[in-house]
Amino acid sequence: MLEAEPTVEAGTHLAELLAAIDRFRQRPKTNRQPQELAAELKGIRHAGDLLELEFAETTAAFSKTEEYNEQGSVSPIDWIRHQCRMSTGAVWNSLAVGEHLDDLPRSVEAVESAEIGYAHLTLMARTAQSMQGSSTAAPFEEGGLLDKAREYSVGRLWYFCHHMRHATDPEEFAAEQSRATESRTLKMSTYEDGSLALEGWIDPVGGAVVRSALEPLAQPHGDHDERGREHRNADAFVEVCSHVQDIGVLPQRPHLQVTASLDTLRAVAGSPAGDMEYSLPVSAATVRRLACDGTITRVVLAPESVVIDVGRARRVVAGAMRRALNARDGHCKWPRCERPAYWSDAHHVVHWTDGGDTDLTNMILLCHRHHWMAHEGGWQLVRTAEGEVLAVPPRPPGLARVADAEDPVEAARQFAEQLRVARSLRTDWPPGERVAAADDAAWARVMEAHDAAHHQTNQRSDLDDDSPDPAA
Ligand SMILES: [Zn+2]
Ligand SMILES: [Zn+2]
């Protein structure tokens, strides 16, 4: 093979590197002063970072070959995982860095000069990877991230990357969170003695809801609470469930705290994600849902990070109005859903951040699942003149963008193509919630209703003179 010669040479270099490491490890280590230890830690970490760069570059080169296959492995990732004894996540990180070295030239230099860590670079490479894998993202640019990496800890940069992705690619960010929500699982297995084993997976937003419900109840109770953390979690879980059964409470989430800029709440393009206790940053659609009926504790920040609205806003749907809403709707008003009122949220048909009023004419009861579908799920609720509520499915991705095409013939061609794709996707909708669209005319009516609903929302976006009032 052609590579025979370079391999020998690389082997020599590697032998030299290992010999140097060996000499370094033999250095005298007695009586080292704390300052020396500190300096060594930084130096060794930097050396490790430089080697990580080499590892990443080599990983990317190896993954383009068929060598893994020759050696009977199923993928390059799997080969590296086994042969280099690494976790899958660590291999993916190396591959991401190796494949994006060309997109991050200045950041690589910053690692080489020890201005940022390799761990920073890993986050930046994963961000570049997810943005380049998205059809809706703006082109990746390293400058902004590099500035933050110089200033931020790795953990803080991790959060910032989420916010940046939300600002530059809100569609894919929200789609990822929606996919995570659709992947929730909870397996319940009953043992012979009747005890219950739980095994599950919950998305970040749902996980934050669970944790915020359990955390206050899972604190140690007084001086003689000998229970371990997991025991207390289990007790809190049972307590929450029995509490709900005992009193059938109205949904109130005083422990949920969400911090978001006003721009995020208004879903303005380029706005950062929202922050939620116990969760990764959450999409604008999620913030709008959580803020919809005002039962969460809300801290809204103005763009200059000034707290302008703390606690229950005046939009809160509580007391007499909620009772009137329960009496009028009785249950979730999604077509054919009958979840009872106390399992439902009060949904603003026109969101209060878009100027919708908190009064009965603009409110409707939706169960948690359907409230999610109306916000993150992208469904539109349309009320007919007769008062019937229709649920209109989301447009397939890209369909809403047709109007952007400049040439009218091209726009028409794209529309026809997307309509074709949309119709072929139709059967993917949840069967019970599908809107019949058996022919083109029915489909066109659905799209019209969808556009009308959007239009109505846009018309009501008179927020600027309706900012939350701190005195309210
Ligand atoms: Zn809502
Ligand atoms: Zn429902």
Short mmCIF file of C-alpha atoms and ligand atoms in Angstrom, two decimals:
data_model
loop_
_atom_site.label_atom_id
_atom_site.label_comp_id
_atom_site.label_asym_id
_atom_site.label_seq_id
_atom_site.Cartn_x
_atom_site.Cartn_y
_atom_site.Cartn_z
CA MET A 1 0.00 0.00 0.00
CA LEU A 2 1.01 3.58 -0.70
CA GLU A 3 0.76 4.59 2.95
CA ALA A 4 3.50 2.23 4.09
CA GLU A 5 6.20 4.87 4.25
CA PRO A 6 4.24 7.64 6.07
CA THR A 7 3.05 5.05 8.60
CA VAL A 8 6.62 4.25 9.55
CA GLU A 9 7.38 7.94 9.83
CA ALA A 10 4.28 8.57 11.95
CA GLY A 11 5.33 5.67 14.13
CA THR A 12 8.69 7.36 14.73
CA HIS A 13 7.02 10.62 15.69
CA LEU A 14 4.68 8.82 18.02
CA ALA A 15 7.61 6.99 19.62
CA GLU A 16 9.31 10.35 20.19
CA LEU A 17 6.15 11.79 21.74
CA LEU A 18 5.74 8.82 24.09
CA ALA A 19 9.42 9.02 25.07
CA ALA A 20 9.02 12.73 25.88
CA ILE A 21 5.92 11.99 27.97
CA ASP A 22 7.82 9.24 29.69
CA ARG A 23 10.71 11.60 30.56
CA PHE A 24 8.21 14.18 31.81
CA ARG A 25 6.55 11.63 34.07
CA GLN A 26 9.94 10.73 35.59
CA ARG A 27 10.53 14.33 36.76
CA PRO A 28 11.12 14.90 40.49
CA LYS A 29 7.80 15.37 42.30
CA THR A 30 8.83 15.81 45.90
CA ASN A 31 8.30 19.03 47.82
CA ARG A 32 6.34 20.73 45.07
CA GLN A 33 4.95 24.07 46.20
CA PRO A 34 1.24 24.86 45.67
CA GLN A 35 2.14 27.50 43.07
CA GLU A 36 4.20 24.94 41.17
CA LEU A 37 1.32 22.50 41.25
CA ALA A 38 -0.99 25.22 39.92
CA ALA A 39 1.38 26.06 37.08
CA GLU A 40 1.83 22.38 36.25
CA LEU A 41 -1.90 21.79 36.13
CA LYS A 42 -2.34 24.52 33.56
CA GLY A 43 0.63 23.32 31.53
CA ILE A 44 -0.40 19.68 31.53
CA ARG A 45 -3.96 20.61 30.58
CA HIS A 46 -2.65 22.68 27.67
CA ALA A 47 -0.45 19.81 26.51
CA GLY A 48 -3.47 17.52 26.74
CA ASP A 49 -5.54 20.01 24.71
CA LEU A 50 -2.90 20.07 21.97
CA LEU A 51 -2.92 16.29 21.83
CA GLU A 52 -6.73 16.37 21.67
CA LEU A 53 -6.45 18.57 18.57
CA GLU A 54 -4.22 15.95 16.98
CA PHE A 55 -6.62 13.21 18.03
CA ALA A 56 -9.58 15.08 16.52
CA GLU A 57 -7.82 15.68 13.21
CA THR A 58 -6.78 12.03 13.02
CA THR A 59 -10.32 10.89 13.93
CA ALA A 60 -11.76 12.87 11.02
CA ALA A 61 -9.16 11.44 8.62
CA PHE A 62 -9.74 7.88 9.85
CA SER A 63 -13.51 8.20 9.53
CA LYS A 64 -13.12 8.85 5.80
CA THR A 65 -11.39 5.49 5.30
CA GLU A 66 -12.77 1.97 5.20
CA GLU A 67 -10.25 0.70 7.73
CA TYR A 68 -12.92 0.09 10.40
CA ASN A 69 -14.66 -2.22 7.95
CA GLU A 70 -11.44 -4.08 7.13
CA GLN A 71 -11.08 -4.71 10.84
CA GLY A 72 -14.62 -5.99 11.21
CA SER A 73 -16.18 -3.02 12.98
CA VAL A 74 -19.58 -1.56 12.10
CA SER A 75 -18.50 2.10 11.93
CA PRO A 76 -15.46 4.33 12.46
CA ILE A 77 -17.08 5.61 15.67
CA ASP A 78 -17.49 2.10 16.97
CA TRP A 79 -13.94 1.13 16.04
CA ILE A 80 -12.51 4.16 17.90
CA ARG A 81 -14.81 3.57 20.86
CA HIS A 82 -13.45 0.07 21.31
CA GLN A 83 -9.86 0.41 20.21
CA CYS A 84 -9.18 3.75 21.94
CA ARG A 85 -11.36 2.86 24.94
CA MET A 86 -13.53 5.94 24.87
CA SER A 87 -17.17 6.76 25.53
CA THR A 88 -19.37 7.24 22.48
CA GLY A 89 -19.93 10.90 23.36
CA ALA A 90 -16.20 11.55 23.52
CA VAL A 91 -15.68 10.00 20.08
CA TRP A 92 -18.48 12.10 18.58
CA ASN A 93 -16.88 15.21 20.10
CA SER A 94 -13.52 14.38 18.52
CA LEU A 95 -15.14 13.74 15.17
CA ALA A 96 -17.06 17.04 15.36
CA VAL A 97 -13.88 18.98 16.11
CA GLY A 98 -11.90 17.14 13.44
CA GLU A 99 -14.53 17.74 10.78
CA HIS A 100 -14.93 21.43 11.60
CA LEU A 101 -11.29 22.51 11.94
CA ASP A 102 -11.68 24.50 8.71
CA ASP A 103 -14.73 26.35 10.07
CA LEU A 104 -12.91 27.26 13.28
CA PRO A 105 -9.39 28.37 12.25
CA ARG A 106 -9.13 31.24 14.74
CA SER A 107 -10.53 29.13 17.55
CA VAL A 108 -7.98 26.40 16.86
CA GLU A 109 -5.25 29.04 17.11
CA ALA A 110 -6.79 30.19 20.40
CA VAL A 111 -6.49 26.62 21.74
CA GLU A 112 -2.88 26.46 20.50
CA SER A 113 -2.03 29.67 22.35
CA ALA A 114 -3.96 28.51 25.45
CA GLU A 115 -6.44 31.39 25.26
CA ILE A 116 -9.36 28.96 25.29
CA GLY A 117 -9.62 25.31 26.22
CA TYR A 118 -10.21 22.34 23.94
CA ALA A 119 -13.48 21.87 25.83
CA HIS A 120 -14.59 25.28 24.51
CA LEU A 121 -13.64 24.20 21.00
CA THR A 122 -15.69 21.02 21.34
CA LEU A 123 -18.83 23.04 22.12
CA MET A 124 -18.15 25.35 19.19
CA ALA A 125 -17.64 22.42 16.81
CA ARG A 126 -20.87 20.74 17.97
CA THR A 127 -22.69 24.04 17.44
CA ALA A 128 -21.22 24.39 13.93
CA GLN A 129 -22.24 20.80 13.25
CA SER A 130 -25.86 21.28 14.31
CA MET A 131 -26.17 24.55 12.40
CA GLN A 132 -24.73 23.07 9.23
CA GLY A 133 -27.05 20.10 9.57
CA SER A 134 -30.09 22.39 9.62
CA SER A 135 -31.81 23.71 6.51
CA THR A 136 -33.06 26.77 8.38
CA ALA A 137 -29.90 27.94 10.14
CA ALA A 138 -27.90 31.02 9.24
CA PRO A 139 -24.33 30.24 8.06
CA PHE A 140 -22.03 29.38 10.95
CA GLU A 141 -19.56 32.10 11.94
CA GLU A 142 -16.96 31.47 14.64
CA GLY A 143 -16.27 35.10 15.66
CA GLY A 144 -19.07 35.67 18.17
CA LEU A 145 -18.58 32.31 19.84
CA LEU A 146 -14.82 32.76 20.06
CA ASP A 147 -15.22 36.11 21.83
CA LYS A 148 -17.47 34.46 24.41
CA ALA A 149 -15.18 31.43 24.75
CA ARG A 150 -12.29 33.74 25.73
CA GLU A 151 -14.46 35.21 28.48
CA TYR A 152 -16.74 32.35 29.60
CA SER A 153 -16.27 29.14 31.54
CA VAL A 154 -17.04 25.98 29.56
CA GLY A 155 -20.36 25.56 31.38
CA ARG A 156 -21.44 29.09 30.62
CA LEU A 157 -20.41 28.76 26.97
CA TRP A 158 -22.53 25.62 26.80
CA TYR A 159 -25.57 27.67 27.78
CA PHE A 160 -24.58 30.46 25.43
CA CYS A 161 -24.36 28.01 22.50
CA HIS A 162 -27.99 27.03 23.12
CA HIS A 163 -29.04 30.67 23.17
CA MET A 164 -27.06 31.42 20.04
CA ARG A 165 -28.64 28.53 18.19
CA HIS A 166 -32.07 29.77 19.22
CA ALA A 167 -31.25 33.27 17.98
CA THR A 168 -29.91 32.10 14.61
CA ASP A 169 -32.06 29.03 14.00
CA PRO A 170 -35.27 29.17 16.07
CA GLU A 171 -37.09 26.71 13.79
CA GLU A 172 -34.62 23.86 14.24
CA PHE A 173 -34.17 24.66 17.94
CA ALA A 174 -37.92 24.40 18.52
CA ALA A 175 -38.15 21.31 16.30
CA GLU A 176 -35.45 19.58 18.38
CA GLN A 177 -37.31 20.32 21.59
CA SER A 178 -40.54 19.08 20.04
CA ARG A 179 -38.87 15.86 18.95
CA ALA A 180 -37.52 15.41 22.48
CA THR A 181 -41.02 15.91 23.90
CA GLU A 182 -42.41 13.32 21.49
CA SER A 183 -39.76 10.84 22.71
CA ARG A 184 -40.89 10.81 26.35
CA THR A 185 -41.21 7.34 27.79
CA LEU A 186 -42.12 5.96 31.19
CA LYS A 187 -42.09 2.21 31.63
CA MET A 188 -43.97 0.88 34.66
CA SER A 189 -43.35 -2.74 35.63
CA THR A 190 -45.24 -4.29 38.52
CA TYR A 191 -43.32 -6.86 40.51
CA GLU A 192 -44.79 -10.02 42.03
CA ASP A 193 -45.08 -8.37 45.43
CA GLY A 194 -46.94 -5.45 43.83
CA SER A 195 -44.11 -2.93 43.94
CA LEU A 196 -43.59 -0.73 40.94
CA ALA A 197 -40.39 -0.22 38.98
CA LEU A 198 -40.13 2.96 36.91
CA GLU A 199 -37.80 3.48 34.01
CA GLY A 200 -38.08 6.42 31.70
CA TRP A 201 -36.78 9.33 29.74
CA ILE A 202 -38.16 12.88 29.87
CA ASP A 203 -37.21 15.83 27.68
CA PRO A 204 -35.51 18.89 29.24
CA VAL A 205 -38.67 20.99 29.54
CA GLY A 206 -40.78 18.15 30.91
CA GLY A 207 -37.90 17.20 33.20
CA ALA A 208 -37.83 20.72 34.60
CA VAL A 209 -41.56 20.49 35.35
CA VAL A 210 -41.08 17.17 37.14
CA ARG A 211 -38.10 18.41 39.11
CA SER A 212 -39.72 21.67 40.11
CA ALA A 213 -42.74 19.73 41.40
CA LEU A 214 -40.65 17.19 43.32
CA GLU A 215 -37.74 19.31 44.62
CA PRO A 216 -39.64 21.26 47.30
CA LEU A 217 -41.19 18.04 48.64
CA ALA A 218 -37.91 16.10 48.44
CA GLN A 219 -36.04 18.34 50.86
CA PRO A 220 -35.01 16.73 54.17
CA HIS A 221 -37.76 17.24 56.76
CA GLY A 222 -36.28 18.54 60.00
CA ASP A 223 -33.39 17.26 62.08
CA HIS A 224 -33.94 13.52 62.11
CA ASP A 225 -34.59 12.90 58.44
CA GLU A 226 -32.25 10.02 57.67
CA ARG A 227 -33.66 9.29 54.23
CA GLY A 228 -31.22 9.39 51.31
CA ARG A 229 -31.74 11.65 48.33
CA GLU A 230 -33.31 8.98 46.12
CA HIS A 231 -35.58 7.82 48.90
CA ARG A 232 -36.80 11.40 49.37
CA ASN A 233 -37.37 11.73 45.60
CA ALA A 234 -39.53 8.61 45.63
CA ASP A 235 -41.53 9.85 48.63
CA ALA A 236 -42.04 13.21 46.91
CA PHE A 237 -43.22 11.48 43.75
CA VAL A 238 -45.85 9.47 45.66
CA GLU A 239 -46.86 12.59 47.59
CA VAL A 240 -47.45 14.61 44.42
CA CYS A 241 -49.56 11.84 42.89
CA SER A 242 -51.70 11.32 45.98
CA HIS A 243 -52.13 15.05 46.45
CA VAL A 244 -53.52 15.41 42.94
CA GLN A 245 -55.93 12.55 43.51
CA ASP A 246 -57.06 13.92 46.86
CA ILE A 247 -58.10 17.35 45.76
CA GLY A 248 -58.14 17.47 41.96
CA VAL A 249 -56.35 20.78 42.07
CA LEU A 250 -56.50 23.51 39.49
CA PRO A 251 -53.22 23.63 37.68
CA GLN A 252 -50.98 26.12 39.43
CA ARG A 253 -47.24 26.06 38.93
CA PRO A 254 -45.87 28.56 41.38
CA HIS A 255 -42.53 26.77 41.52
CA LEU A 256 -41.87 26.96 37.80
CA GLN A 257 -39.67 29.88 37.03
CA VAL A 258 -38.94 31.03 33.52
CA THR A 259 -36.72 33.92 32.58
CA ALA A 260 -37.05 35.34 29.11
CA SER A 261 -36.58 38.59 27.30
CA LEU A 262 -39.65 40.37 26.05
CA ASP A 263 -38.42 39.72 22.50
CA THR A 264 -38.38 35.98 23.19
CA LEU A 265 -41.89 36.14 24.60
CA ARG A 266 -42.98 37.95 21.45
CA ALA A 267 -41.10 35.41 19.27
CA VAL A 268 -39.08 38.18 17.60
CA ALA A 269 -36.51 36.80 15.14
CA GLY A 270 -32.98 36.69 16.56
CA SER A 271 -34.09 36.62 20.18
CA PRO A 272 -32.34 34.31 22.67
CA ALA A 273 -33.97 31.23 24.16
CA GLY A 274 -35.72 31.33 27.53
CA ASP A 275 -34.08 30.09 30.72
CA MET A 276 -35.90 27.67 32.95
CA GLU A 277 -34.84 26.31 36.29
CA TYR A 278 -33.56 22.70 36.05
CA SER A 279 -33.67 22.79 32.24
CA LEU A 280 -31.53 23.64 29.26
CA PRO A 281 -32.63 26.85 27.52
CA VAL A 282 -36.15 26.50 26.11
CA SER A 283 -37.58 27.65 22.78
CA ALA A 284 -39.72 30.76 22.34
CA ALA A 285 -42.75 28.56 21.64
CA THR A 286 -42.30 26.85 25.00
CA VAL A 287 -41.92 30.16 26.81
CA ARG A 288 -45.14 31.37 25.22
CA ARG A 289 -47.01 28.24 26.30
CA LEU A 290 -45.71 28.41 29.86
CA ALA A 291 -46.62 32.09 30.05
CA CYS A 292 -49.95 31.59 28.32
CA ASP A 293 -52.24 31.17 31.31
CA GLY A 294 -49.98 32.98 33.73
CA THR A 295 -49.87 30.26 36.39
CA ILE A 296 -46.09 30.12 36.43
CA THR A 297 -43.84 32.44 38.33
CA ARG A 298 -42.51 34.62 35.63
CA VAL A 299 -39.53 36.90 35.48
CA VAL A 300 -39.45 38.83 32.25
CA LEU A 301 -36.34 40.71 31.33
CA ALA A 302 -36.28 43.66 29.00
CA PRO A 303 -33.54 43.59 26.33
CA GLU A 304 -31.22 45.50 28.71
CA SER A 305 -31.75 42.73 31.29
CA VAL A 306 -33.86 44.90 33.56
CA VAL A 307 -36.46 42.95 35.48
CA ILE A 308 -39.74 44.50 34.41
CA ASP A 309 -42.32 41.90 35.38
CA VAL A 310 -41.82 39.62 38.35
CA GLY A 311 -44.27 37.11 39.64
CA ARG A 312 -47.84 36.60 38.59
CA ALA A 313 -48.67 38.98 35.83
CA ARG A 314 -52.05 40.66 35.62
CA ARG A 315 -52.72 38.18 32.79
CA VAL A 316 -53.13 35.41 35.32
CA VAL A 317 -56.30 33.45 34.73
CA ALA A 318 -57.42 32.72 38.23
CA GLY A 319 -60.29 32.88 40.63
CA ALA A 320 -63.64 33.96 39.23
CA MET A 321 -62.54 34.02 35.60
CA ARG A 322 -61.08 30.54 35.73
CA ARG A 323 -64.25 29.23 37.36
CA ALA A 324 -66.35 30.90 34.67
CA LEU A 325 -64.10 29.38 31.98
CA ASN A 326 -64.38 25.93 33.56
CA ALA A 327 -68.16 26.27 33.68
CA ARG A 328 -68.39 27.39 30.05
CA ASP A 329 -65.97 24.90 28.48
CA GLY A 330 -66.24 22.03 30.98
CA HIS A 331 -63.29 20.20 29.45
CA CYS A 332 -60.49 20.56 26.90
CA LYS A 333 -62.04 22.11 23.79
CA TRP A 334 -59.75 20.42 21.27
CA PRO A 335 -61.95 18.53 18.84
CA ARG A 336 -63.03 15.22 20.39
CA CYS A 337 -60.95 15.65 23.58
CA GLU A 338 -62.70 15.54 26.93
CA ARG A 339 -59.95 15.89 29.50
CA PRO A 340 -61.58 17.53 32.53
CA ALA A 341 -61.12 21.20 33.36
CA TYR A 342 -58.77 20.60 36.28
CA TRP A 343 -56.31 18.86 33.93
CA SER A 344 -56.40 21.79 31.54
CA ASP A 345 -54.72 25.14 30.97
CA ALA A 346 -56.45 28.38 30.10
CA HIS A 347 -55.18 29.10 26.58
CA HIS A 348 -55.27 32.60 25.09
CA VAL A 349 -56.49 32.15 21.49
CA VAL A 350 -54.62 35.36 20.68
CA HIS A 351 -51.63 35.32 23.01
CA TRP A 352 -51.52 38.14 25.53
CA THR A 353 -48.09 39.17 24.25
CA ASP A 354 -49.77 39.69 20.86
CA GLY A 355 -52.38 41.94 22.41
CA GLY A 356 -54.96 39.25 23.17
CA ASP A 357 -57.22 40.03 26.10
CA THR A 358 -57.46 37.95 29.23
CA ASP A 359 -61.22 37.65 29.03
CA LEU A 360 -63.60 34.82 28.30
CA THR A 361 -64.00 35.65 24.62
CA ASN A 362 -60.28 35.07 24.06
CA MET A 363 -59.84 32.08 26.39
CA ILE A 364 -60.30 28.40 25.80
CA LEU A 365 -59.56 25.34 27.95
CA LEU A 366 -56.91 22.99 26.55
CA CYS A 367 -55.47 19.90 28.23
CA HIS A 368 -51.68 19.84 28.64
CA ARG A 369 -51.09 17.72 25.55
CA HIS A 370 -53.27 19.90 23.35
CA HIS A 371 -51.90 23.08 24.84
CA TRP A 372 -48.46 21.82 23.79
CA MET A 373 -49.76 21.08 20.28
CA ALA A 374 -51.22 24.60 20.02
CA HIS A 375 -47.87 26.16 20.89
CA GLU A 376 -44.79 23.99 20.21
CA GLY A 377 -46.70 21.60 17.94
CA GLY A 378 -47.53 24.43 15.53
CA TRP A 379 -51.27 23.66 15.28
CA GLN A 380 -53.68 26.54 14.87
CA LEU A 381 -57.03 26.74 16.60
CA VAL A 382 -59.71 28.48 14.60
CA ARG A 383 -63.15 29.25 15.93
CA THR A 384 -65.90 29.20 13.32
CA ALA A 385 -68.76 31.69 13.28
CA GLU A 386 -70.90 28.94 14.88
CA GLY A 387 -68.46 28.71 17.80
CA GLU A 388 -67.04 25.35 16.72
CA VAL A 389 -63.30 24.93 17.33
CA LEU A 390 -61.25 23.55 14.43
CA ALA A 391 -57.69 22.31 14.84
CA VAL A 392 -55.56 23.07 11.79
CA PRO A 393 -52.35 21.06 11.41
CA PRO A 394 -48.98 22.75 11.06
CA ARG A 395 -47.73 23.57 7.63
CA PRO A 396 -45.00 21.22 6.54
CA PRO A 397 -41.57 22.85 7.00
CA GLY A 398 -40.76 25.28 4.24
CA LEU A 399 -44.29 25.74 2.93
CA ALA A 400 -44.67 29.09 4.60
CA ARG A 401 -41.57 30.35 2.83
CA VAL A 402 -42.89 30.04 -0.70
CA ALA A 403 -43.86 33.70 -0.83
CA ASP A 404 -40.16 34.55 -0.52
CA ALA A 405 -39.40 33.34 -4.05
CA GLU A 406 -39.09 36.38 -6.32
CA ASP A 407 -40.11 34.89 -9.64
CA PRO A 408 -43.87 34.20 -9.56
CA VAL A 409 -43.56 31.16 -11.81
CA GLU A 410 -40.87 29.71 -9.58
CA ALA A 411 -43.02 30.47 -6.51
CA ALA A 412 -45.96 28.61 -8.06
CA ARG A 413 -43.75 25.67 -8.98
CA GLN A 414 -42.36 25.46 -5.44
CA PHE A 415 -45.83 25.71 -3.97
CA ALA A 416 -47.11 22.86 -6.15
CA GLU A 417 -44.15 20.69 -5.16
CA GLN A 418 -44.54 21.42 -1.48
CA LEU A 419 -48.26 20.78 -1.60
CA ARG A 420 -47.53 17.41 -3.13
CA VAL A 421 -45.06 16.60 -0.35
CA ALA A 422 -47.46 17.92 2.27
CA ARG A 423 -50.25 15.68 1.04
CA SER A 424 -48.00 12.66 1.07
CA LEU A 425 -47.14 13.43 4.70
CA ARG A 426 -50.77 13.75 5.68
CA THR A 427 -51.09 10.24 7.05
CA ASP A 428 -48.36 10.96 9.59
CA TRP A 429 -50.70 13.13 11.58
CA PRO A 430 -52.13 11.64 14.75
CA PRO A 431 -55.20 9.82 13.38
CA GLY A 432 -57.64 11.19 15.94
CA GLU A 433 -56.52 14.70 15.25
CA ARG A 434 -56.23 14.62 11.49
CA VAL A 435 -58.09 17.24 9.56
CA ALA A 436 -59.75 15.64 6.58
CA ALA A 437 -58.14 16.81 3.39
CA ALA A 438 -59.33 14.28 0.87
CA ASP A 439 -59.03 16.53 -2.14
CA ASP A 440 -57.30 19.71 -3.24
CA ALA A 441 -60.26 21.89 -2.37
CA ALA A 442 -60.36 20.60 1.21
CA TRP A 443 -56.61 21.05 1.49
CA ALA A 444 -56.85 24.61 0.19
CA ARG A 445 -59.49 25.39 2.84
CA VAL A 446 -57.19 24.04 5.54
CA MET A 447 -54.37 26.25 4.29
CA GLU A 448 -56.70 29.24 4.09
CA ALA A 449 -57.79 28.69 7.67
CA HIS A 450 -54.15 28.35 8.67
CA ASP A 451 -53.22 31.62 6.96
CA ALA A 452 -56.25 33.39 8.38
CA ALA A 453 -55.22 32.32 11.88
CA HIS A 454 -51.67 33.54 11.29
CA HIS A 455 -52.98 36.76 9.79
CA GLN A 456 -55.21 37.34 12.78
CA THR A 457 -52.26 36.82 15.12
CA ASN A 458 -50.08 39.19 13.12
CA GLN A 459 -52.76 41.85 13.05
CA ARG A 460 -52.92 41.80 16.81
CA SER A 461 -49.18 42.30 17.30
CA ASP A 462 -49.64 45.78 18.71
CA LEU A 463 -47.37 45.00 21.62
CA ASP A 464 -45.28 48.10 21.67
CA ASP A 465 -47.90 50.12 23.43
CA ASP A 466 -48.95 47.15 25.54
CA SER A 467 -45.79 46.15 27.39
CA PRO A 468 -46.28 44.45 30.74
CA ASP A 469 -46.93 47.12 33.30
CA PRO A 470 -44.70 46.83 36.37
CA ALA A 471 -47.37 48.48 38.49
CA ALA A 472 -50.03 45.97 37.53
ZN ZN B 1 -51.66 28.74 25.28
ZN ZN B 2 -57.19 17.85 25.04
#
